[in-house]
Coordinates of N, CA and C in Angstrom, one line a residue:
X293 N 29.7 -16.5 -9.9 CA 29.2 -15.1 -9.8 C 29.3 -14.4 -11.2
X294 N 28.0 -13.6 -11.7 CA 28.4 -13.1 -13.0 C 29.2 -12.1 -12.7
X295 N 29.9 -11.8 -14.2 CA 30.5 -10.5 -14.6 C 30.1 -9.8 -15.4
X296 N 30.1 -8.3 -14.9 CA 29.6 -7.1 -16.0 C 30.5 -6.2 -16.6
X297 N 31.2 -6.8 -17.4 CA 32.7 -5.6 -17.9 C 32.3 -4.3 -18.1
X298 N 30.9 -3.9 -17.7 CA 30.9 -2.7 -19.0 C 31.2 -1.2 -17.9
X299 N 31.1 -0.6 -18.7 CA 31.5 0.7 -17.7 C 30.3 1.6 -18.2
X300 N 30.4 2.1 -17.0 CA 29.0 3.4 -16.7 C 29.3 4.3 -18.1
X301 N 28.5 4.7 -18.2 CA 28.2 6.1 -18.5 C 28.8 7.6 -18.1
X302 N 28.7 7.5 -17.2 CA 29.6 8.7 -16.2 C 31.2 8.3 -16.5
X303 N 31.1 6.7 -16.6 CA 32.8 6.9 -17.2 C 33.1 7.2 -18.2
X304 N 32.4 7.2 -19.4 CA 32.1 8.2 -20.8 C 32.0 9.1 -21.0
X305 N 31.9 9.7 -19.9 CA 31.8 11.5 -19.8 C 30.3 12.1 -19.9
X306 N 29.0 10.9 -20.0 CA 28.1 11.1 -20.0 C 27.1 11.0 -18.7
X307 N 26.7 12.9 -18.3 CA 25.8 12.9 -16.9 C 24.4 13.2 -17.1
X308 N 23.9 12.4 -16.5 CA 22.0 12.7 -17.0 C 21.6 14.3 -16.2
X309 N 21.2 15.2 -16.5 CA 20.7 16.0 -15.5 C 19.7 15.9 -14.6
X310 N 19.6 15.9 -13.3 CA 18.6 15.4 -12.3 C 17.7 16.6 -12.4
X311 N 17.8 17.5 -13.1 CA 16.5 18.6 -13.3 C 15.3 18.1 -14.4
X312 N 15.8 18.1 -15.7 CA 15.2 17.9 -16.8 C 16.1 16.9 -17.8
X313 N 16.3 15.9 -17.3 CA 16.9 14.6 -17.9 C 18.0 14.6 -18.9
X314 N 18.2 15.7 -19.6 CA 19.1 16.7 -20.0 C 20.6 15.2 -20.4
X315 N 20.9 14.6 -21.5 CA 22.1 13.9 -21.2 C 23.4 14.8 -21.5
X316 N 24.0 14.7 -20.9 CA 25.4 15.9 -21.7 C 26.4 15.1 -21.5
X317 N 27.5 15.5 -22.4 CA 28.8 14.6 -23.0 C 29.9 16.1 -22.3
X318 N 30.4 15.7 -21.1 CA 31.7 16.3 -20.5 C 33.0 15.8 -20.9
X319 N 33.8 16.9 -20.6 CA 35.0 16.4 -20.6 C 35.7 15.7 -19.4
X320 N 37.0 14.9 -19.5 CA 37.5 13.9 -18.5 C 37.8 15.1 -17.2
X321 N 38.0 16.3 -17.5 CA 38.5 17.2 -16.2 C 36.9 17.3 -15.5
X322 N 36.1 16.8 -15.6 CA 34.4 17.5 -15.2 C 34.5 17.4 -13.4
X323 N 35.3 16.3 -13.3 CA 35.0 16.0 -11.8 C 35.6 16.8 -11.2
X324 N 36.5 18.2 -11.7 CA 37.7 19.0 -10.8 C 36.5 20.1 -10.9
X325 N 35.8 20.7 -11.7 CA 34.9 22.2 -11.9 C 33.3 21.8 -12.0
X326 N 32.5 22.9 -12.0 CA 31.7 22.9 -11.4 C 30.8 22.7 -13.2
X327 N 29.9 22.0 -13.4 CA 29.1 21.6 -14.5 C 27.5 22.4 -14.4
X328 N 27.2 22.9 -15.8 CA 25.3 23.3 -15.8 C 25.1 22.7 -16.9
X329 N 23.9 22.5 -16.4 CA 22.5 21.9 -18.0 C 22.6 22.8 -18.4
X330 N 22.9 22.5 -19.6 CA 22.8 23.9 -20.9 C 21.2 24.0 -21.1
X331 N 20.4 23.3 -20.6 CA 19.1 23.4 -20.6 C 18.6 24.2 -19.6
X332 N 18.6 23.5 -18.7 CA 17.6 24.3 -17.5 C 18.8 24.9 -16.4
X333 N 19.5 24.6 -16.7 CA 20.6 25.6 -15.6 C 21.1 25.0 -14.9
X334 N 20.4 23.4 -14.2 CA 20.6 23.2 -13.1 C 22.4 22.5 -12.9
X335 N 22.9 22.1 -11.7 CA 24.0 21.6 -11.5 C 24.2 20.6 -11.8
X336 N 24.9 19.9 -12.6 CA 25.2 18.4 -12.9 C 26.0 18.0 -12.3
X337 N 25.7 16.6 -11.9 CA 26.3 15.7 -11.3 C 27.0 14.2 -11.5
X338 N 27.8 13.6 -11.6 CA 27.5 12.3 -11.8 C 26.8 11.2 -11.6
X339 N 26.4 11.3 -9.7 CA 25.3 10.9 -9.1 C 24.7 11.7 -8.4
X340 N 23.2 11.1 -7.8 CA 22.5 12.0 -7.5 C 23.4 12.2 -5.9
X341 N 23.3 14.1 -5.5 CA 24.4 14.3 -4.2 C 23.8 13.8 -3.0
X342 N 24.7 13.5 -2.3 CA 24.3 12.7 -0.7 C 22.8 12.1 -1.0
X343 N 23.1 10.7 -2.0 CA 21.8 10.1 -2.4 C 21.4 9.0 -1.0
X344 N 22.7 8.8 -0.9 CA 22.3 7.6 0.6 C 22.3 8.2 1.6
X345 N 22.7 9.4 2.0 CA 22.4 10.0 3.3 C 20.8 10.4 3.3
X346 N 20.1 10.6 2.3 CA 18.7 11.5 2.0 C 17.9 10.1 2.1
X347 N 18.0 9.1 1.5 CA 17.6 7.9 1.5 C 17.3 7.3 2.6
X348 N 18.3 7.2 3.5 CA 18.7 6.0 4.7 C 17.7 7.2 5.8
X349 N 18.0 8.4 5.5 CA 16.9 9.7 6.9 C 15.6 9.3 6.4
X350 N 15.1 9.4 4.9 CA 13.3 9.2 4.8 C 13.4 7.6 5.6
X351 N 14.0 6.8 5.1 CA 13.8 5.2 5.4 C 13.4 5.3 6.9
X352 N 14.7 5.4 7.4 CA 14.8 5.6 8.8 C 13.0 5.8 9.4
X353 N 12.6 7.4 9.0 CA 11.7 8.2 9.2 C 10.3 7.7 9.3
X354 N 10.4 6.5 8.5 CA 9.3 6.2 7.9 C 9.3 4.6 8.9
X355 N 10.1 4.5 9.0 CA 10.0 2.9 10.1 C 9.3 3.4 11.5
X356 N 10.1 4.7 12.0 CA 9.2 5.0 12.7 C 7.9 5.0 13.1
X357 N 7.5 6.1 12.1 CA 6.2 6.2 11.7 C 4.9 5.2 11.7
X358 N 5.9 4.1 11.0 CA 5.2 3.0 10.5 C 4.7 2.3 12.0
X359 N 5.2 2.4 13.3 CA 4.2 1.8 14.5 C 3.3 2.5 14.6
X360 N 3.1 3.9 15.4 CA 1.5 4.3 15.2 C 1.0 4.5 14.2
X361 N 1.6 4.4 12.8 CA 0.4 4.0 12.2 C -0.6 3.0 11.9
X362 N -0.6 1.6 13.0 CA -0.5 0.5 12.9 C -1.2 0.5 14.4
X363 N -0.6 1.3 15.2 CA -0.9 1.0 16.8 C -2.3 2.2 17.0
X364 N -2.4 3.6 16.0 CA -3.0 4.5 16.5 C -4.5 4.4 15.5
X365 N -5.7 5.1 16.5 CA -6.5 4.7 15.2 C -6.8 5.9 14.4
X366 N -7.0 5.1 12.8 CA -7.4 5.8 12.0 C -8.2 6.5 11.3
X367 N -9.2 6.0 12.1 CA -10.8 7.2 11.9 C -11.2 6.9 13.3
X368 N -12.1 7.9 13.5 CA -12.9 8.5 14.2 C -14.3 8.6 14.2
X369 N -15.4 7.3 14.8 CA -16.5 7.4 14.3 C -17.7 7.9 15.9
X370 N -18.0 9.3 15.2 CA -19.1 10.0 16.3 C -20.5 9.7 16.1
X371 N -21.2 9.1 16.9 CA -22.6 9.0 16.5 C -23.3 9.3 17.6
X372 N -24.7 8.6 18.1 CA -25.4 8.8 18.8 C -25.0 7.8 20.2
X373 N -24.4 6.7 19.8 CA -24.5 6.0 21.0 C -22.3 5.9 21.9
X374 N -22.1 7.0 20.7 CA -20.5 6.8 21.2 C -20.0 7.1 20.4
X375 N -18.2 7.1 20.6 CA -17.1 7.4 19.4 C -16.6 5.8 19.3
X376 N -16.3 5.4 18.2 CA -16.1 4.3 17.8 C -15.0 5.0 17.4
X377 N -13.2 3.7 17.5 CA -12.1 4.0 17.0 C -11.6 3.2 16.4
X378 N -11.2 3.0 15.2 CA -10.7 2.1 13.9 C -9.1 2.2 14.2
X379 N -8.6 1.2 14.1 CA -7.3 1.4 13.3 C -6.7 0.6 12.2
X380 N -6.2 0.8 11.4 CA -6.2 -0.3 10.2 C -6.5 -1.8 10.4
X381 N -5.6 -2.4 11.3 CA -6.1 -4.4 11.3 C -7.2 -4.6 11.8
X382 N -8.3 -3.1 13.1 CA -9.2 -3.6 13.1 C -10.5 -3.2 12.2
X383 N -10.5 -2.2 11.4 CA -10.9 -2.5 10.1 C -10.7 -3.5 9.3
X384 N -9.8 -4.2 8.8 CA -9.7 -5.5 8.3 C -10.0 -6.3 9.2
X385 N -10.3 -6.3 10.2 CA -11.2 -7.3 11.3 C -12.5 -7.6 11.1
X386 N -13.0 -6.3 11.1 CA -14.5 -6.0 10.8 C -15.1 -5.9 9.2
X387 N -14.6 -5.5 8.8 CA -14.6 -6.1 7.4 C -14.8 -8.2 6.8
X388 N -13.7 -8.6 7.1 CA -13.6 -10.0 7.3 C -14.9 -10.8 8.1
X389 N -14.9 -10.3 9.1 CA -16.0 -10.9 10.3 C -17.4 -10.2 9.4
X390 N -17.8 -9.3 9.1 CA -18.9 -8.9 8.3 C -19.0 -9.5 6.9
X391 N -18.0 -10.3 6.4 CA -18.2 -11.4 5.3 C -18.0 -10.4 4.1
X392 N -17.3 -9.3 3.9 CA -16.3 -8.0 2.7 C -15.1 -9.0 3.1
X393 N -14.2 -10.1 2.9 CA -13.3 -10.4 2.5 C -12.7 -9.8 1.3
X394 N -13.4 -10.3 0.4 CA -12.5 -9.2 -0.7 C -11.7 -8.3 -0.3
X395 N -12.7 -7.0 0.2 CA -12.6 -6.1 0.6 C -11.5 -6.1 1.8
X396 N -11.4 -6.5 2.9 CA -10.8 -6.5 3.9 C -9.5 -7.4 3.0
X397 N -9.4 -8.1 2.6 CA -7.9 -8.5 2.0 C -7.1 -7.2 1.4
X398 N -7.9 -6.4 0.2 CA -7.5 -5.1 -0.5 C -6.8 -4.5 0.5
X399 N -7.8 -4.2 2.0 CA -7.3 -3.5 2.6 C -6.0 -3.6 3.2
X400 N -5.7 -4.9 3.8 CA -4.7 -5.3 4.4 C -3.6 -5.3 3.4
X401 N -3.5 -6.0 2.0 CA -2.5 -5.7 1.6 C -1.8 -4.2 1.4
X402 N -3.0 -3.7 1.2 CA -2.7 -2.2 0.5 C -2.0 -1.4 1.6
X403 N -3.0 -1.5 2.7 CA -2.7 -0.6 3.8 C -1.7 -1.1 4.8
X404 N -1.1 -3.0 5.1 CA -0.1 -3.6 5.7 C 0.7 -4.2 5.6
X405 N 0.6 -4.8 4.3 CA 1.8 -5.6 3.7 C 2.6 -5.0 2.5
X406 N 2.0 -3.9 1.4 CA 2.5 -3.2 0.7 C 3.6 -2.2 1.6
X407 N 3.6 -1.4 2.3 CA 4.3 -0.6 3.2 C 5.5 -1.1 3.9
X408 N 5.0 -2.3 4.2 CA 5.8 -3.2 4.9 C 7.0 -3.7 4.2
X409 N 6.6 -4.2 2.7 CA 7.3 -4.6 1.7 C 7.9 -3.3 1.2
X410 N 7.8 -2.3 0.9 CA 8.6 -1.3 0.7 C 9.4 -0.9 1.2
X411 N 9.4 -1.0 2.7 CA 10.8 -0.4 3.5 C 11.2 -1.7 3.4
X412 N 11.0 -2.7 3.7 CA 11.8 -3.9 3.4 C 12.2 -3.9 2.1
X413 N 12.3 -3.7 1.2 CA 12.9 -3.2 0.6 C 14.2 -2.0 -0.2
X414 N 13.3 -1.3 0.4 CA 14.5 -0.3 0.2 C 15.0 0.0 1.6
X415 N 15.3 -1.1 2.5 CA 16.7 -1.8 3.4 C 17.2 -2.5 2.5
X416 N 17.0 -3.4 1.9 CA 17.8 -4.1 1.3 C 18.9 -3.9 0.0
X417 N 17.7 -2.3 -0.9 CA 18.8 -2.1 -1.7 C 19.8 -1.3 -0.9
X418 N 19.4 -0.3 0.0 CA 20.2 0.5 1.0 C 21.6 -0.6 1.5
X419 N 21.1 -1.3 2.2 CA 22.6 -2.5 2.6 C 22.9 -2.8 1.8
X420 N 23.0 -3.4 0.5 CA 23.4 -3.9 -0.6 C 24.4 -2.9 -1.1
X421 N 23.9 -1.7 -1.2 CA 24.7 -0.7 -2.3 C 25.9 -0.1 -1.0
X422 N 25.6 0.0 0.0 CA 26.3 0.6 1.4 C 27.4 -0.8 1.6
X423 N 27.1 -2.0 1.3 CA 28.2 -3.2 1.5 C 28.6 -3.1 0.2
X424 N 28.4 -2.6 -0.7 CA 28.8 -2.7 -2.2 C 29.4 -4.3 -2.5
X425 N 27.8 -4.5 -2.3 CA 27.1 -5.9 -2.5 C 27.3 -6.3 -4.3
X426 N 27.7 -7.1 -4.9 CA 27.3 -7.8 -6.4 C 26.4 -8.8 -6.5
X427 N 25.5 -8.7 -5.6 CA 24.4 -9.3 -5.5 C 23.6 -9.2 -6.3
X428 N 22.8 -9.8 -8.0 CA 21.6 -9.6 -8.6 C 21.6 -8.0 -9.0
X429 N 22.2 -7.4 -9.5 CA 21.8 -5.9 -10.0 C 20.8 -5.8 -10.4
X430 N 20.8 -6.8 -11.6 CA 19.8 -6.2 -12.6 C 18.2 -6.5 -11.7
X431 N 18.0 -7.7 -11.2 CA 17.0 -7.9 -9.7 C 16.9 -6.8 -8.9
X432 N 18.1 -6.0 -8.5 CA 17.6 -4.8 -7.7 C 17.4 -4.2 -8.1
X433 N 17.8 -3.4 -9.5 CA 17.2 -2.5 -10.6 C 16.0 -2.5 -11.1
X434 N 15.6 -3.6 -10.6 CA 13.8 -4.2 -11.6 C 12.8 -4.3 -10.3
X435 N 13.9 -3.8 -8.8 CA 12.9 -4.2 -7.8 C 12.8 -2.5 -7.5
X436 N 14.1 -1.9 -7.7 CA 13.7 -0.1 -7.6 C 12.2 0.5 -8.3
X437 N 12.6 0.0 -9.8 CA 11.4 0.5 -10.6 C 10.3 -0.2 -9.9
X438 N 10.0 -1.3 -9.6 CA 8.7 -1.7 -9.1 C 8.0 -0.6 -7.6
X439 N 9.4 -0.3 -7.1 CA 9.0 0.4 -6.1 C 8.4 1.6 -6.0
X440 N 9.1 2.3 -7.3 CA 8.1 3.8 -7.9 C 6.9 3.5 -8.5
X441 N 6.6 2.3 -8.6 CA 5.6 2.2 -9.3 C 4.3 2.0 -8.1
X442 N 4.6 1.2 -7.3 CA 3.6 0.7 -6.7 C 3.3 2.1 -5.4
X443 N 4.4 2.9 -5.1 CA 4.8 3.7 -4.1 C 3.2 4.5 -4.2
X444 N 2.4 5.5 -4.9 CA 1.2 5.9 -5.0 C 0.0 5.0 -4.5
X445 N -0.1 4.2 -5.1 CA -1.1 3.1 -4.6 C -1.3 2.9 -3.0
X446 N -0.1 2.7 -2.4 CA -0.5 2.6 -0.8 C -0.9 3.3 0.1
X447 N -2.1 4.3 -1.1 CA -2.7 5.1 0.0 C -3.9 5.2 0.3
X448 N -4.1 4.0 -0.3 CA -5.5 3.2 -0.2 C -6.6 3.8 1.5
X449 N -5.9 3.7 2.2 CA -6.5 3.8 3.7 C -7.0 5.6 3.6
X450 N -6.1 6.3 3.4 CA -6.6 7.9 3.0 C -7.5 7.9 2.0
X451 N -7.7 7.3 0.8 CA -8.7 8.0 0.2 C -10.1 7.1 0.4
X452 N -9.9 5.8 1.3 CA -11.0 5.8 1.7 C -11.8 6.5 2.9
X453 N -10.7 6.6 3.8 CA -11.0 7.8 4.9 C -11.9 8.6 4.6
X454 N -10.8 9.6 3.7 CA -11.6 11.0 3.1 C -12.8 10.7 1.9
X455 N -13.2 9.8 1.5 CA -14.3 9.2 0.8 C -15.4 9.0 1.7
X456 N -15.0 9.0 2.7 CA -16.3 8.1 3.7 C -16.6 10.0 4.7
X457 N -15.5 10.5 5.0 CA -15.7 11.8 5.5 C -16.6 12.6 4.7
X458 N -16.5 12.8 3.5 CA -17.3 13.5 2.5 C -18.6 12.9 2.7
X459 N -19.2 11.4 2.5 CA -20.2 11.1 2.5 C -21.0 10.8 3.4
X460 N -20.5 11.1 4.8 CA -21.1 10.5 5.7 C -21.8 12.1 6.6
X461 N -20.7 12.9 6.4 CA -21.3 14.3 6.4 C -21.8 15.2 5.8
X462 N -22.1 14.9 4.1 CA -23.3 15.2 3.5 C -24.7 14.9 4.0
X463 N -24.7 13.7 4.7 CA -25.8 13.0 4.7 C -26.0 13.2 6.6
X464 N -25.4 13.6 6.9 CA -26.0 14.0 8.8 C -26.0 12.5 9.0
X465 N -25.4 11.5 9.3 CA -25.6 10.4 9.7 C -24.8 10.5 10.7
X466 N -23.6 11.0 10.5 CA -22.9 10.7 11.7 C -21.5 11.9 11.5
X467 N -20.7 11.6 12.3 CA -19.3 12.7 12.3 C -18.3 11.5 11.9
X468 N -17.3 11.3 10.9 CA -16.2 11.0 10.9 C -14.9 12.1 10.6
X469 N -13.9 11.3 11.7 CA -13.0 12.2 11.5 C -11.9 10.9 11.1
X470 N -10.7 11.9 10.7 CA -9.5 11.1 10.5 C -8.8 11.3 11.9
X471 N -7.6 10.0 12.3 CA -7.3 9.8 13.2 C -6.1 10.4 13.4
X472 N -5.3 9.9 14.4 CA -3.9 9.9 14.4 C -3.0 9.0 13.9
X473 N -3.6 7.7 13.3 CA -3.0 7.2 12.8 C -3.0 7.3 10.8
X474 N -4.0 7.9 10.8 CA -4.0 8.1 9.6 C -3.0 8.9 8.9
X475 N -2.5 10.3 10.1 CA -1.6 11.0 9.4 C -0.4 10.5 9.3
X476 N -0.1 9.9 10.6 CA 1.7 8.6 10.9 C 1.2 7.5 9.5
X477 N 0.3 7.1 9.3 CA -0.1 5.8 7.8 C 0.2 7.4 6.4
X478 N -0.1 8.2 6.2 CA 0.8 9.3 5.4 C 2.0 9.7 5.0
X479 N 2.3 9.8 6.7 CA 4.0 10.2 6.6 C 4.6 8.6 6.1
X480 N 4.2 7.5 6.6 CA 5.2 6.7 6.0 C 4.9 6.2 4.9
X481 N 3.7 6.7 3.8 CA 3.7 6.4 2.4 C 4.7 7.6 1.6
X482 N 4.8 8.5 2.4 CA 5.6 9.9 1.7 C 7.2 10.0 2.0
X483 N 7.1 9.4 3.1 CA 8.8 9.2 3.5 C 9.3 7.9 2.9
X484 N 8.9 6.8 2.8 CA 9.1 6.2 1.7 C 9.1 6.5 0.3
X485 N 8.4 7.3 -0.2 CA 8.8 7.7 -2.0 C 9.4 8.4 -2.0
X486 N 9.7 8.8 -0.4 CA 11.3 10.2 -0.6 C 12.3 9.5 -0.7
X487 N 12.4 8.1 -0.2 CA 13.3 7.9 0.6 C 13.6 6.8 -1.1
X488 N 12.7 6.8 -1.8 CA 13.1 5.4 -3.2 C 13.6 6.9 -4.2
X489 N 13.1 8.3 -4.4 CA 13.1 9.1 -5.0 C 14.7 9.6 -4.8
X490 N 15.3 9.8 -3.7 CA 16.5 10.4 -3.3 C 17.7 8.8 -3.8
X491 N 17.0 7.8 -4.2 CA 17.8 6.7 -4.4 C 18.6 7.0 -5.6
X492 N 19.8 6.6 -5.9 CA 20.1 6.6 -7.1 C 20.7 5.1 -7.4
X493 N 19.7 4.2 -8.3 CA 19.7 3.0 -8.8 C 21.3 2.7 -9.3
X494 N 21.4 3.7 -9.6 CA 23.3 3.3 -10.3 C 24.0 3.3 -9.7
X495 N 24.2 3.5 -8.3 CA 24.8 2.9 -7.7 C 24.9 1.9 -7.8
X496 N 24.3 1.2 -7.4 CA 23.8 -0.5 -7.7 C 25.5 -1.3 -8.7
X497 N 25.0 -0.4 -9.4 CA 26.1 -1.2 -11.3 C 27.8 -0.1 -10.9
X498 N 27.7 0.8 -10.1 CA 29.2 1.4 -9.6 C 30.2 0.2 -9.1
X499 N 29.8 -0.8 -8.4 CA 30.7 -1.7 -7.6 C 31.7 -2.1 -8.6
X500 N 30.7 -2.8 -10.0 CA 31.5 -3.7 -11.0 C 32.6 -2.5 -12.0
X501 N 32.0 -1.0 -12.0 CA 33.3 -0.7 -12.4 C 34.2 -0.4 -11.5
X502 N 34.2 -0.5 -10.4 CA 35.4 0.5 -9.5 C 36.2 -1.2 -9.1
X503 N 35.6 -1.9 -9.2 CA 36.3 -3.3 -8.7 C 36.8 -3.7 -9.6
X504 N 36.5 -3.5 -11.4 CA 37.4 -4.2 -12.3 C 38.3 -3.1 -12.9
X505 N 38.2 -1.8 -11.6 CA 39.8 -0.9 -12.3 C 40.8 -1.7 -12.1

């Protein structure tokens, strides 16, 4: 198992400001009184406050979510001969079967397996840092960042939605609406980047100094 001798930051007396990134050099008494950004005012901390309680509620929030947005559908198509109802896999159905593979792959990843992988995810750094796991840090540090990164992107299904609402009712062809699943496919793109945003990565690297006091 590797070893990481080194010590945080925060054991240096050095706290990032969670306002305006602000680094400031405290004194050893910091953790007894109350600390400000000499910048923006805000309250400094060592870590970010109740970062796993805030974390583990969006996660939670967002698993939910994540069935109907999966089970409910996501547009609403009115025309002349009926209402036609979509929901994400059978849009990638009809896509695929219509010979848009490309296209129906984009979709599926973007709109079912990206989302999927994300809260799988941040379960995993959640139970790792909650067992105060030494499991790969620097791996789950490179898998956090991947996660803010890709977190925007998975909302692929909305902006085709509202892409196709705009254009289909310029043109009188027909009524599309957004569904009920489209809003639950929202909340769990947004309760997930609450839920990686309220994370604080350093936790992760806390195990190895409180274990080699």
């Amino acid at each position: 198992m590797p070893r990481y001798p080194l010590k945080t930051a925060a054991r240096h007396g050095l706290w990032s400001c969670h306002g305006c990134s602000l680094l400031c050099r405290l004194p050893a008494a910091a953790q007894q009184a109350a600390w400000h950004c000499p910048r923006c005012g805000a309250a400094l901390h060592p870590r970010k406050p109740h970062s796993l309680q805030y974390a583990w509620a969006f996660l939670i929030a967002a698993v939910i979510c994540y069935i109907p947005a999966n089970l409910m559908p996501i547009m609403l198509t009115e025309m002349l001969s009926g209402t036609q109802r979509d929901t994400i896999m059978s849009g990638v159905v009809y896509l695929w079967q219509g010979g848009s593979w490309p296209l129906a792959l984009v979709v599926f990843i973007a709109s079912v397996l990206v989302p999927l992988l994300k809260i799988l995810s941040m379960l995993l750094l959640l139970l790792t840092v909650h067992w105060r796991s030494r499991w790969a840090p620097r791996q789950r540090t490179r898998l956090y960042r991947l996660l803010e990164v890709v977190g925007p992107w998975s909302m692929l299904d909305i902006y085709v939605v509202g892409l196709l609402v705009a254009l289909v009712q310029l043109q009188s062809l027909a009524t599309i609406k957004a569904g009920p699943g489209a809003i639950a496919f929202g909340a769990v793109v947004v309760l997930t980047m609450l839920s990686a945003m309220h994370f604080d990565p350093r936790l992760i690297w806390d195990v190895f100094e409180d274990d080699d006091e």
